[in-house]
Short mmCIF file of C-alpha atoms in Angstrom, two decimals:
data_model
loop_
_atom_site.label_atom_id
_atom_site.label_comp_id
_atom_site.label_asym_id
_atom_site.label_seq_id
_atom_site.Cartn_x
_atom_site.Cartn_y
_atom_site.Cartn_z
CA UNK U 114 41.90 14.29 -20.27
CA UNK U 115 42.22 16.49 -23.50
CA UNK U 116 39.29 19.49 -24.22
CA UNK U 117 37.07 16.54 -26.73
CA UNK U 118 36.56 14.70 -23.57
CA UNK U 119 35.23 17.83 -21.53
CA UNK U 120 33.21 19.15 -24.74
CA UNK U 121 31.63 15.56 -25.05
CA UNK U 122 30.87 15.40 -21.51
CA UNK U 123 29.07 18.57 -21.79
CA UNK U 124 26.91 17.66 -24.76
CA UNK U 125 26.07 14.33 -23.43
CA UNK U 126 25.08 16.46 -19.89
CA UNK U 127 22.67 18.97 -22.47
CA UNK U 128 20.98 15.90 -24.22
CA UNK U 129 20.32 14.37 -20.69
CA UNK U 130 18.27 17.72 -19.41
CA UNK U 131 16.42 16.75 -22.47
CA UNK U 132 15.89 12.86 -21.05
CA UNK U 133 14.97 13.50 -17.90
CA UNK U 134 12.48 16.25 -19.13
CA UNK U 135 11.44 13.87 -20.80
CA UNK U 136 11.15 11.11 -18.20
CA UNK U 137 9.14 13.02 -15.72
CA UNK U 138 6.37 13.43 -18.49
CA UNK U 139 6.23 9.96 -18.87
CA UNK U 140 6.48 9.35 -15.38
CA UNK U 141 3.39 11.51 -14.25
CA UNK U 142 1.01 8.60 -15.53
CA UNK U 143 2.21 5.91 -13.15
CA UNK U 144 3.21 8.19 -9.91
CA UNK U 145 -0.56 9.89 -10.05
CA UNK U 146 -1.52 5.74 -10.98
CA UNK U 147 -3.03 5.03 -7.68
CA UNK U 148 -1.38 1.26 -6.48
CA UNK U 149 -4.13 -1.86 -7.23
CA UNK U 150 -4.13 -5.80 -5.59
CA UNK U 151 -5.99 -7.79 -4.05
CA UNK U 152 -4.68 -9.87 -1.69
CA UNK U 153 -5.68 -10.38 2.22
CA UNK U 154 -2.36 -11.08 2.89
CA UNK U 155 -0.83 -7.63 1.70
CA UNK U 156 -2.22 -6.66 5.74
CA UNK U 157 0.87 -7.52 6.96
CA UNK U 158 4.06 -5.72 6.91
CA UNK U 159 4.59 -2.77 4.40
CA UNK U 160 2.02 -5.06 2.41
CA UNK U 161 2.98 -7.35 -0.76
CA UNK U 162 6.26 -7.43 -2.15
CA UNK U 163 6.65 -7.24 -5.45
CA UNK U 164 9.64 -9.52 -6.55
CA UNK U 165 10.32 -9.22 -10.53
CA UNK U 166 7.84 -7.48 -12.50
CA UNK U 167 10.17 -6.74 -15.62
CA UNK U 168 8.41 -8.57 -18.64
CA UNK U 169 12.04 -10.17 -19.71
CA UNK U 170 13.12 -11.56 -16.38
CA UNK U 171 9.57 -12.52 -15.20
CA UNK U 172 9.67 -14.84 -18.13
CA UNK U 173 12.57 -16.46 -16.64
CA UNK U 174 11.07 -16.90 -13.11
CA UNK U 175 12.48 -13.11 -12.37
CA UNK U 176 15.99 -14.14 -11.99
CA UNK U 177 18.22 -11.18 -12.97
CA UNK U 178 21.13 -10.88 -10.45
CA UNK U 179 23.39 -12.58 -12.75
CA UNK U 180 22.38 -11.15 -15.75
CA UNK U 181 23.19 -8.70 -18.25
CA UNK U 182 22.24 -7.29 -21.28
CA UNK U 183 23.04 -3.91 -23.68
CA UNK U 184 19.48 -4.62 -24.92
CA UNK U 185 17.90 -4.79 -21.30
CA UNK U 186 17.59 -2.50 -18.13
CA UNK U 187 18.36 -4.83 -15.03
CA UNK U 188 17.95 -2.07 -12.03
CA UNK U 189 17.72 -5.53 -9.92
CA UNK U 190 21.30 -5.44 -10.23
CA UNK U 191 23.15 -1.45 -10.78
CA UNK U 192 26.25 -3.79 -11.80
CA UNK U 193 24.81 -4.79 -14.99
CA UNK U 194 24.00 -1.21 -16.76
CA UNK U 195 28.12 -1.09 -17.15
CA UNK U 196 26.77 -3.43 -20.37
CA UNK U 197 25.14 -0.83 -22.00
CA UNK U 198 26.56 0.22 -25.39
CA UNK U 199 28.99 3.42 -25.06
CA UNK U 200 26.56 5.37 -28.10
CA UNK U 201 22.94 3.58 -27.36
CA UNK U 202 19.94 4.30 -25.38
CA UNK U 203 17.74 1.95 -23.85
CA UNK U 204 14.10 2.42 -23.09
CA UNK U 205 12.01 -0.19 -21.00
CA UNK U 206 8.11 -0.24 -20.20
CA UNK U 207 5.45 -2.66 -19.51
CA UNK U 208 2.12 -3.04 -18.80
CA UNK U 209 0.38 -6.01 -16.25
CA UNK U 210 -3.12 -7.84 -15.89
CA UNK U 211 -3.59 -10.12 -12.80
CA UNK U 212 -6.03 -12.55 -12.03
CA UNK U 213 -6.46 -13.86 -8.51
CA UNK U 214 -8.35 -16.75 -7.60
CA UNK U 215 -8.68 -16.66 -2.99
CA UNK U 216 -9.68 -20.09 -1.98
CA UNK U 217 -10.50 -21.09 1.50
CA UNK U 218 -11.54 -24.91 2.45
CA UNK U 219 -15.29 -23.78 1.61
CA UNK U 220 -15.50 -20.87 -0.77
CA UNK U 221 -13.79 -19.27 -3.61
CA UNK U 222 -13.32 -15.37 -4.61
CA UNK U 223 -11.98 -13.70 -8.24
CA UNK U 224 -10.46 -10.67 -8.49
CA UNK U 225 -8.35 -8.76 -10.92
CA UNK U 226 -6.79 -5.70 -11.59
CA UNK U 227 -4.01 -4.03 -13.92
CA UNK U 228 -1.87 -1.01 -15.07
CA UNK U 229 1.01 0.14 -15.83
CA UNK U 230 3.78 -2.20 -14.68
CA UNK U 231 7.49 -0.06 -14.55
CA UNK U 232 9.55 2.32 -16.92
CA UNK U 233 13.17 2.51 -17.14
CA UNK U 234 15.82 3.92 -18.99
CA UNK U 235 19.90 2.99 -19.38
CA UNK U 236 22.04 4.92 -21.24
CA UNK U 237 26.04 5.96 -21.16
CA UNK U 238 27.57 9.09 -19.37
CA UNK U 239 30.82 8.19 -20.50
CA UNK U 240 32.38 5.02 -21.94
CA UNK U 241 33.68 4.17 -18.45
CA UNK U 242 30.51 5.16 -16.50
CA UNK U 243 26.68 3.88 -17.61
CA UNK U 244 23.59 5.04 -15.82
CA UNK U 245 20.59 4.35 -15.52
CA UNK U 246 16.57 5.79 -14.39
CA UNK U 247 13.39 4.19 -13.52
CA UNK U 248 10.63 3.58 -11.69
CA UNK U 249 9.40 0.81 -9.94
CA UNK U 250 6.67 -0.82 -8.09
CA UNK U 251 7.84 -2.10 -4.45
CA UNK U 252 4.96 -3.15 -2.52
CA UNK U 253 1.04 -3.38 -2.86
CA UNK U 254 -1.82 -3.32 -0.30
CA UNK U 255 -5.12 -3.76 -0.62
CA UNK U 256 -7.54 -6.52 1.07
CA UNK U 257 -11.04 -6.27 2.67
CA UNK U 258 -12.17 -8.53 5.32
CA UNK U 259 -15.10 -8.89 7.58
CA UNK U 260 -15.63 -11.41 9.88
CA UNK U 261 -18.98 -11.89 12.44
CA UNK U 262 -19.50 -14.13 15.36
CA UNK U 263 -22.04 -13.31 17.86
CA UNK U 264 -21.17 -12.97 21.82
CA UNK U 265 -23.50 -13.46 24.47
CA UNK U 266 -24.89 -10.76 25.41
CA UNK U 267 -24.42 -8.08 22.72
CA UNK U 268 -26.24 -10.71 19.78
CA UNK U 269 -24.04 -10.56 15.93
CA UNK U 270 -20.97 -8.47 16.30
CA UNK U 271 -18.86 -7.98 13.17
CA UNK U 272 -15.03 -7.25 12.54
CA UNK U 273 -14.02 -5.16 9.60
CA UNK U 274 -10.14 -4.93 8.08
CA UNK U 275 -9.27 -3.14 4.74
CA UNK U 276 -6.28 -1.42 3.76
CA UNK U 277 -5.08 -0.12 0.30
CA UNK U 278 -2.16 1.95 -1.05
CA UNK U 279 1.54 0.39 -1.67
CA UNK U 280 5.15 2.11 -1.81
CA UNK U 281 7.01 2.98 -5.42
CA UNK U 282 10.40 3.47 -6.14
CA UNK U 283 12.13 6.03 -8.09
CA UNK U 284 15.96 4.98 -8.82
CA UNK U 285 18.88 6.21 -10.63
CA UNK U 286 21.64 4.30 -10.84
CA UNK U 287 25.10 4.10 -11.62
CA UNK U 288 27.80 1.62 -12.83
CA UNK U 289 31.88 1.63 -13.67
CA UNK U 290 34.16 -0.95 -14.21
CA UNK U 291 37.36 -0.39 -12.49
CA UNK U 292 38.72 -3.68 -13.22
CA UNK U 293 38.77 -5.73 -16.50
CA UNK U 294 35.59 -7.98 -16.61
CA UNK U 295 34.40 -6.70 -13.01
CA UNK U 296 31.68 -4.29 -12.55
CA UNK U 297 29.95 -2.55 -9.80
CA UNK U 298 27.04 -0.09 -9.65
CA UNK U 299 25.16 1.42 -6.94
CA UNK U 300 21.26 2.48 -7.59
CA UNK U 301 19.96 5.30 -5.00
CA UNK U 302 15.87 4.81 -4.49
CA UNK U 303 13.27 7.18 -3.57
CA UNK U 304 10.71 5.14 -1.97
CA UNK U 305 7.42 7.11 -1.65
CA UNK U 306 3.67 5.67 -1.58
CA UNK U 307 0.71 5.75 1.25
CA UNK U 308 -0.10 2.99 3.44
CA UNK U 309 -4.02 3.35 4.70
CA UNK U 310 -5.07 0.39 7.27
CA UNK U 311 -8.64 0.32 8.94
CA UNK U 312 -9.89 -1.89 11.91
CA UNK U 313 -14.01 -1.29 12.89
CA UNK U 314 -15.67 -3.47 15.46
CA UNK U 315 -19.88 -2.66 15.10
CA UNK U 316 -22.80 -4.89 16.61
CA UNK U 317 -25.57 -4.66 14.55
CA UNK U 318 -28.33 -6.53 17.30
CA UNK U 319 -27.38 -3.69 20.05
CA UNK U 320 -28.99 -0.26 19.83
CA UNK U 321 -27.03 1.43 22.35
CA UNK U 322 -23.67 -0.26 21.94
CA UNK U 323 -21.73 1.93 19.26
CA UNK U 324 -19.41 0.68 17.50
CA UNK U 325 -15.58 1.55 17.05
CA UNK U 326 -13.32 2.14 14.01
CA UNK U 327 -9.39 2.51 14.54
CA UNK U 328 -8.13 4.28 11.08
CA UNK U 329 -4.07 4.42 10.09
CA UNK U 330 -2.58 6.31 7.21
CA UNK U 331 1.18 6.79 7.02
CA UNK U 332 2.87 7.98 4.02
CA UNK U 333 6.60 6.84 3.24
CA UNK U 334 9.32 9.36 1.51
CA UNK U 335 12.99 8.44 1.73
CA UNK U 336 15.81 7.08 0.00
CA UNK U 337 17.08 3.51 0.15
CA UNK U 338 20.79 2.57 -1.37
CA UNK U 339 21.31 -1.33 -2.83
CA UNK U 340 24.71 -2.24 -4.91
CA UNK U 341 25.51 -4.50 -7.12
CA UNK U 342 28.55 -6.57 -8.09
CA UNK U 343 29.10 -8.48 -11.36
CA UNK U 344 31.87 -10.65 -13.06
CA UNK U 345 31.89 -11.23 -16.84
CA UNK U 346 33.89 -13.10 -18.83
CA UNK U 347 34.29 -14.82 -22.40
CA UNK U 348 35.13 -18.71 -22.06
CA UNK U 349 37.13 -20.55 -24.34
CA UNK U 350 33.86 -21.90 -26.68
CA UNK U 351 32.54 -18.49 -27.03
CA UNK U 352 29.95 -18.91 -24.21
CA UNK U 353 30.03 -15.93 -21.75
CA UNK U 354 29.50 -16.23 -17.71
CA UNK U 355 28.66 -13.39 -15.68
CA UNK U 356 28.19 -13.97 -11.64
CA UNK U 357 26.95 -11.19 -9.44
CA UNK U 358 26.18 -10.22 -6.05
CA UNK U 359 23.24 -7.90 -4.38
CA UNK U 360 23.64 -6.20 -1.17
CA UNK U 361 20.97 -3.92 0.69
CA UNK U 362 21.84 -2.93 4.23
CA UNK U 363 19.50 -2.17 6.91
CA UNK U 364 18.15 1.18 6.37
CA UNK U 365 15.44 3.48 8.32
CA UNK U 366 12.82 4.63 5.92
CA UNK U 367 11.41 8.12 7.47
CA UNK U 368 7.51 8.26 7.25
CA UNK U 369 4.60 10.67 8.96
CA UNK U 370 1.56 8.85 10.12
CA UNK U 371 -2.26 9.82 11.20
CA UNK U 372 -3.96 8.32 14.02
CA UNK U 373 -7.93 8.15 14.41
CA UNK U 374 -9.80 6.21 16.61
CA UNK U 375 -13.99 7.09 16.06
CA UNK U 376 -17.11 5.73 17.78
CA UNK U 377 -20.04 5.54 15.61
CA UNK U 378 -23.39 3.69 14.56
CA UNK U 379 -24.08 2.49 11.27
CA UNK U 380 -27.25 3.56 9.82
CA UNK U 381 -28.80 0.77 7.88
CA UNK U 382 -31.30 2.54 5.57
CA UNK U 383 -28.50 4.70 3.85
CA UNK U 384 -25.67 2.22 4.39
CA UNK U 385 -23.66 4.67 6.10
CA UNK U 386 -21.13 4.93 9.16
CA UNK U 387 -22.43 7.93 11.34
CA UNK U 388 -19.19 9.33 13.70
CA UNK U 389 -20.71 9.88 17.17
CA UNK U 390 -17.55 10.52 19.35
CA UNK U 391 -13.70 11.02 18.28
CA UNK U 392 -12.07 9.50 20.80
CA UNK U 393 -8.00 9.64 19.58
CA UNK U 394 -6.93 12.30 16.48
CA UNK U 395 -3.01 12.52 16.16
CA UNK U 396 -1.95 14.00 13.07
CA UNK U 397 1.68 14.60 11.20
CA UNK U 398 3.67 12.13 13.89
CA UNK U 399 6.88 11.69 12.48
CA UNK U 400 8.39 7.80 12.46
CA UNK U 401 10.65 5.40 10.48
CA UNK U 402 9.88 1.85 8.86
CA UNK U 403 13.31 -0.70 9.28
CA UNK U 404 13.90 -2.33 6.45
CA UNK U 405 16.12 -4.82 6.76
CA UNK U 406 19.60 -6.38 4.67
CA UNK U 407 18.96 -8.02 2.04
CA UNK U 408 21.39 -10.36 0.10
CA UNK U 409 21.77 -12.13 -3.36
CA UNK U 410 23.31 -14.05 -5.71
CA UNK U 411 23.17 -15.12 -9.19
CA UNK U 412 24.63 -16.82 -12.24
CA UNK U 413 24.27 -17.04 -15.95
CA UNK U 414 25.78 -18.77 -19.01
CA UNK U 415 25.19 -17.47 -22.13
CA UNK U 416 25.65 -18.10 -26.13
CA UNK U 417 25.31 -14.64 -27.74
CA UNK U 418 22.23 -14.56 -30.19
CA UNK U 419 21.33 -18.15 -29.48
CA UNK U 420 20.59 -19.06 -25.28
CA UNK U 421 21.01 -18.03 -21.97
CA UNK U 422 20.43 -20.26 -19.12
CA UNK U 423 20.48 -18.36 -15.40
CA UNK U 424 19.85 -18.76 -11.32
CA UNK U 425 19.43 -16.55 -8.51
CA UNK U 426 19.07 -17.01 -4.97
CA UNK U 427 17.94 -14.09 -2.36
CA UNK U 428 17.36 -13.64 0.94
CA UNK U 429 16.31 -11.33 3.50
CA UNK U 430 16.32 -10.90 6.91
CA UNK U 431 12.48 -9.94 7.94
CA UNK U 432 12.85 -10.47 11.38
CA UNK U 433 14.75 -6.93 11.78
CA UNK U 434 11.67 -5.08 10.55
CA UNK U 435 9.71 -3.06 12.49
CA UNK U 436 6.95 -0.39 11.50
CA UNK U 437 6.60 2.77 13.75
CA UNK U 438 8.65 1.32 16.41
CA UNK U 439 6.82 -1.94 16.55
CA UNK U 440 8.14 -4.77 15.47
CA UNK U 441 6.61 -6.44 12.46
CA UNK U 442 6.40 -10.33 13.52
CA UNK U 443 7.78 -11.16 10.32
CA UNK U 444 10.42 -14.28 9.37
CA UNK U 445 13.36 -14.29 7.40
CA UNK U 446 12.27 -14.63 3.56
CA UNK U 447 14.35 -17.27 1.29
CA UNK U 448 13.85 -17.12 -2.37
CA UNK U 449 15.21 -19.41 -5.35
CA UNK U 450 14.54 -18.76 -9.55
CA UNK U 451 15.93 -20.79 -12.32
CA UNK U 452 15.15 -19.46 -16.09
CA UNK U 453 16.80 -19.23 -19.57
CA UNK U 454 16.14 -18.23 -23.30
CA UNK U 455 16.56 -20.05 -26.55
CA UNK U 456 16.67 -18.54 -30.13
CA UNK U 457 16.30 -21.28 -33.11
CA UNK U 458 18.50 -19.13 -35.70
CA UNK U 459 21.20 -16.93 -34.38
CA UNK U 460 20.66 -14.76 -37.62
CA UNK U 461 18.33 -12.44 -37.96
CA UNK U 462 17.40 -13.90 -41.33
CA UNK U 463 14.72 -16.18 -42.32
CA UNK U 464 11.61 -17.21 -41.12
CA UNK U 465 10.49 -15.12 -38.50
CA UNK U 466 9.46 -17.95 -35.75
CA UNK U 467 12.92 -18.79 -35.75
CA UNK U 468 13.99 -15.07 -34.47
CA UNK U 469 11.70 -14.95 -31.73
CA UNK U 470 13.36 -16.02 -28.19
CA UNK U 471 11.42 -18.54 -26.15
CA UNK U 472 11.90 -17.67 -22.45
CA UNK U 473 10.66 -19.92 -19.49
CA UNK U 474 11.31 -20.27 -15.55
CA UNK U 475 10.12 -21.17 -12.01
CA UNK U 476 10.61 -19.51 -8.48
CA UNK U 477 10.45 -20.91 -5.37
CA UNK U 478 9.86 -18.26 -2.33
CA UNK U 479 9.09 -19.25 1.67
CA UNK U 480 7.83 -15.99 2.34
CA UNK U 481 8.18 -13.77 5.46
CA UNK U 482 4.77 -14.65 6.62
CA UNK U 483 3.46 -17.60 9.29
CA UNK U 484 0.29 -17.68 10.00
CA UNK U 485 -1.49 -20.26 12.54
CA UNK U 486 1.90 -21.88 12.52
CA UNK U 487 1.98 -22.15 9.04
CA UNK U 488 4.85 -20.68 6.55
CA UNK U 489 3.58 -19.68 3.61
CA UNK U 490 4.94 -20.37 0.33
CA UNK U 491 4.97 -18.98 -3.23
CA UNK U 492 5.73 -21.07 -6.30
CA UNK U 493 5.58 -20.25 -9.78
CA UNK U 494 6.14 -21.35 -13.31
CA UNK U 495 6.92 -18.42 -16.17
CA UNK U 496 6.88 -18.70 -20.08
CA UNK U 497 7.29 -15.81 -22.50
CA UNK U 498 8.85 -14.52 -25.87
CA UNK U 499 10.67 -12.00 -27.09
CA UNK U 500 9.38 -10.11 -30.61
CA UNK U 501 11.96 -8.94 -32.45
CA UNK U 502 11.22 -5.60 -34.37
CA UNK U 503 12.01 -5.27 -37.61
CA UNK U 504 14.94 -3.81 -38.90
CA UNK U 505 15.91 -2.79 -35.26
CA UNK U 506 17.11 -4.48 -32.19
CA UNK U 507 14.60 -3.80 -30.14
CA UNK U 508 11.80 -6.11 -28.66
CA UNK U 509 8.20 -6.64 -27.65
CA UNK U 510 8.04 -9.30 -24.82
CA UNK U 511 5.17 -10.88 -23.43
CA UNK U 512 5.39 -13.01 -20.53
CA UNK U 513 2.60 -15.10 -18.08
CA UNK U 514 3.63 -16.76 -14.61
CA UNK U 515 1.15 -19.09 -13.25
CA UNK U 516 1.29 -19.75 -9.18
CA UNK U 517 -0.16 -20.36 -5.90
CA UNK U 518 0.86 -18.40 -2.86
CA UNK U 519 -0.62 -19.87 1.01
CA UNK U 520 -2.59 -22.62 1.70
CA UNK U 521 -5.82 -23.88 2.73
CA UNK U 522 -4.60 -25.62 5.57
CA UNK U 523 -5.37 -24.45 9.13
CA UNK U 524 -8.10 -22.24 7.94
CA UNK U 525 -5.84 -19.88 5.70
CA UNK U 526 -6.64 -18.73 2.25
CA UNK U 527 -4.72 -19.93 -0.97
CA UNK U 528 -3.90 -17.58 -3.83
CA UNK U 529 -3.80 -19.22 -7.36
CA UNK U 530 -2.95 -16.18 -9.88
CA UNK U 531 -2.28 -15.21 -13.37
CA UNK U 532 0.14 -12.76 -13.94
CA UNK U 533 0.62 -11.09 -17.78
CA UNK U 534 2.75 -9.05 -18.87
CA UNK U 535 3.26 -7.01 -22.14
CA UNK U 536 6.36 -4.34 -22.39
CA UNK U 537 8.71 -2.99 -25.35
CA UNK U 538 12.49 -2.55 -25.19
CA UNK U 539 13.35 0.04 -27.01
CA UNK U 540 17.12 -0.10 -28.34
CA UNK U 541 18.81 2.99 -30.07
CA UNK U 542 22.11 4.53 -31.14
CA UNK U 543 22.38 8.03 -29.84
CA UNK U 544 25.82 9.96 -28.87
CA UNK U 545 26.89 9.58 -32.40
CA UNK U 546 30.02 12.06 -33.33
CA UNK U 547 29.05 13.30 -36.74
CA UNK U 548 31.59 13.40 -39.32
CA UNK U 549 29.82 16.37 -41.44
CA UNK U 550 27.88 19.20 -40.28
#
């Protein structure tokens, strides 16, 4: 390697103090963002997983694995940033508005909430290596639920659950290509959120029965390692296929957890819990969360500037987690996407309909939840577009999945939602050597 190599390496290194400067300004927003949803089901486990919440794979039913782009971040597979151009930067961010309609056999509930969705980043270290930084959500939680029955004896008693909070991930990630046409990358997560779960027990018809109110918080900081594999290649007609693999071992996330466990009354006339007796305090007990392998797969075909067609399958083995050194009753979660992209022109000439790209998908999930006996599944339907800017190759893209998640049967709750999404890709040439000072 001659001295130009070292002395480009050492620019591109001063420019990237600037980036990541840069990136943890932008990043303060969403880390102080506290984590929204609304969904009863988000009680269980680490609470809701989010699956795909990029605006251009979403569109596509959020299949990515097999996917790659030098337009597009893909951190859902570190194997595709090896496509980034060797003198561009890439800058991704979105923002999300769901709508959640809870249905039960008698009764019906709306909710909604939104923010901002992810950021990421991909750019070159050196024409061999491509990197990549981001943030991400990984899981929500946040339900309320009472429930009263009354018990002989004692009159009405009534059952209260809530939790709220969710876990984030920070990434970077890195890609080479050792091999003509094969890639691999690596991204290394920090995982970090706040996981708050209360359980109260009162009965309102007995004066001198006090109630009792168990309350968890644990909060999660650790790193988490996933790698990626991809094949690319140029067929004979021009059309390009790229096939990759996901891989996520089992891995301990570290976490510190409060304990409380109160007895108190409520007092009616200012609506307030009054603490009488704490029985249980533990505070700053140190634990781990399992999280356990995950694998997947994925394909796409491709005509460059005209349509993409792609598939992913995923699946993870639940029934290895366990939460504080319990274990987490969960099943093994099975998930299947289909999606592609069509462009009427492959110029970017003309009218300006026919540069847009029309993007649509499904999904298919059995989740890692039964309930009464019950699996529960989540199936979904995605549409979206991709803006073109002009003069520039970046993109606005919008995208909306429609879906239900649960069921009705068996006294469960069903979860029809609207999910929207609005982000930018920004594409730019950086790195260039100039030719006159």
């Amino acid at each position: 390697m001659d001295s130009t190599f070292y002395s480009t390496i050492t620019l591109r290194i001063k420019n990237y103090k600037k980036l990541i400067l840069s990136f943890a300004i932008g990043l303060m927003p969403f880390v102080l963002l506290s984590q929204t949803g609304n969904t009863p089901y988000s009680r269980y486990g680490i609470g809701k997983l989010y699956s795909n919440s990029n605006s251009y794979y979403m569109a596509m039913g959020g299949s990515a694995i097999g996917v790659r782009s030098p337009l597009f971040v893909n951190p859902y597979n570190p194997a595709s940033y090896t496509s980034f151009d060797s003198t561009s930067f890439v800058f991704d961010a979105a923002l999300f508005a769901n709508a959640v309609t809870l249905k039960t056999s008698s009764a019906s509930e709306k909710l909604n909430d939104a923010g901002l969705a992810y950021i990421t980043m991909g750019f070159p270290i050196a024409r061999w290596w491509k990197s990549s930084l981001g943030v991400l959500p990984y899981s929500v939680m946040g339900y309320k639920i009472g429930i009263d029955s009354v018990l002989s004896g004692f009159g009405k008693v009534e059952y209260s659950y809530s939790g709220n909070g969710g876990l984030n991930r920070a990434y970077i990630g890195n890609a080479f290509q050792p091999f003509k046409n094969l890639s691999v990358g690596v991204n290394l997560s920090y995982i970090f959120g706040t996981l708050d779960k209360e359980r109260s027990v009162s009965f309102p018809d007995s004066t001198y029965i006090f109630g009792s109110k168990l309350i968890n918080s644990t909060i999660v900081r650790n790193l988490h390692l996933e790698f990626g594999l991809q094949y690319h290649d140029i067929l004979k007609n021009g059309t390009s296929l790229t096939a990759g693999l996901t891989f996520s071992p089992n891995q301990a996330l570290g976490a510190t957890y409060d304990f409380l466990a109160v007895s108190y009354f409520h007092n009616y006339t200012s609506n307030l819990d009054v603490t009488t007796d704490t029985a249980v305090f533990e505070s700053g007990k140190s634990g781990s969360i399992g999280i356990p392998l995950s694998i997947g797969g994925g394909f796409s075909l491709a005509k460059q500037n005209r349509w993409l067609a792609t598939a992913d399958i995923q699946y993870q083995k639940w029934e290895d987690f366990s939460f504080l050194g319990s274990s987490g009753l969960l099943k093994n979660s099975f998930r299947i996407s289909v999606g592609g992209q069509y462009k009427p022109s492959p110029l970017d000439i003309g009218k300006y309909y026919n540069r847009i790209n029309y993007r649509m998908g499904f999904k298919f999930e059995q989740s890692n939840l039964e309930l009464r006996n019950t699996r529960l599944n989540d199936f979904g339907i995605s549409f979206g577009i991709g803006l073109p800017m002009k003069k520039s190759r970046s993109t606005v893209n919008l995208a909306i999945e429609l879906g239900t998640f649960g069921t009705t049967d068996n006294q469960l709750i069903k979860e029809n939602y609207f999910r929207f999404t609005v982000g930018a890709s920004m594409f730019e040439k950086w790195f260039l050597k100039r030719k006159y000072d």
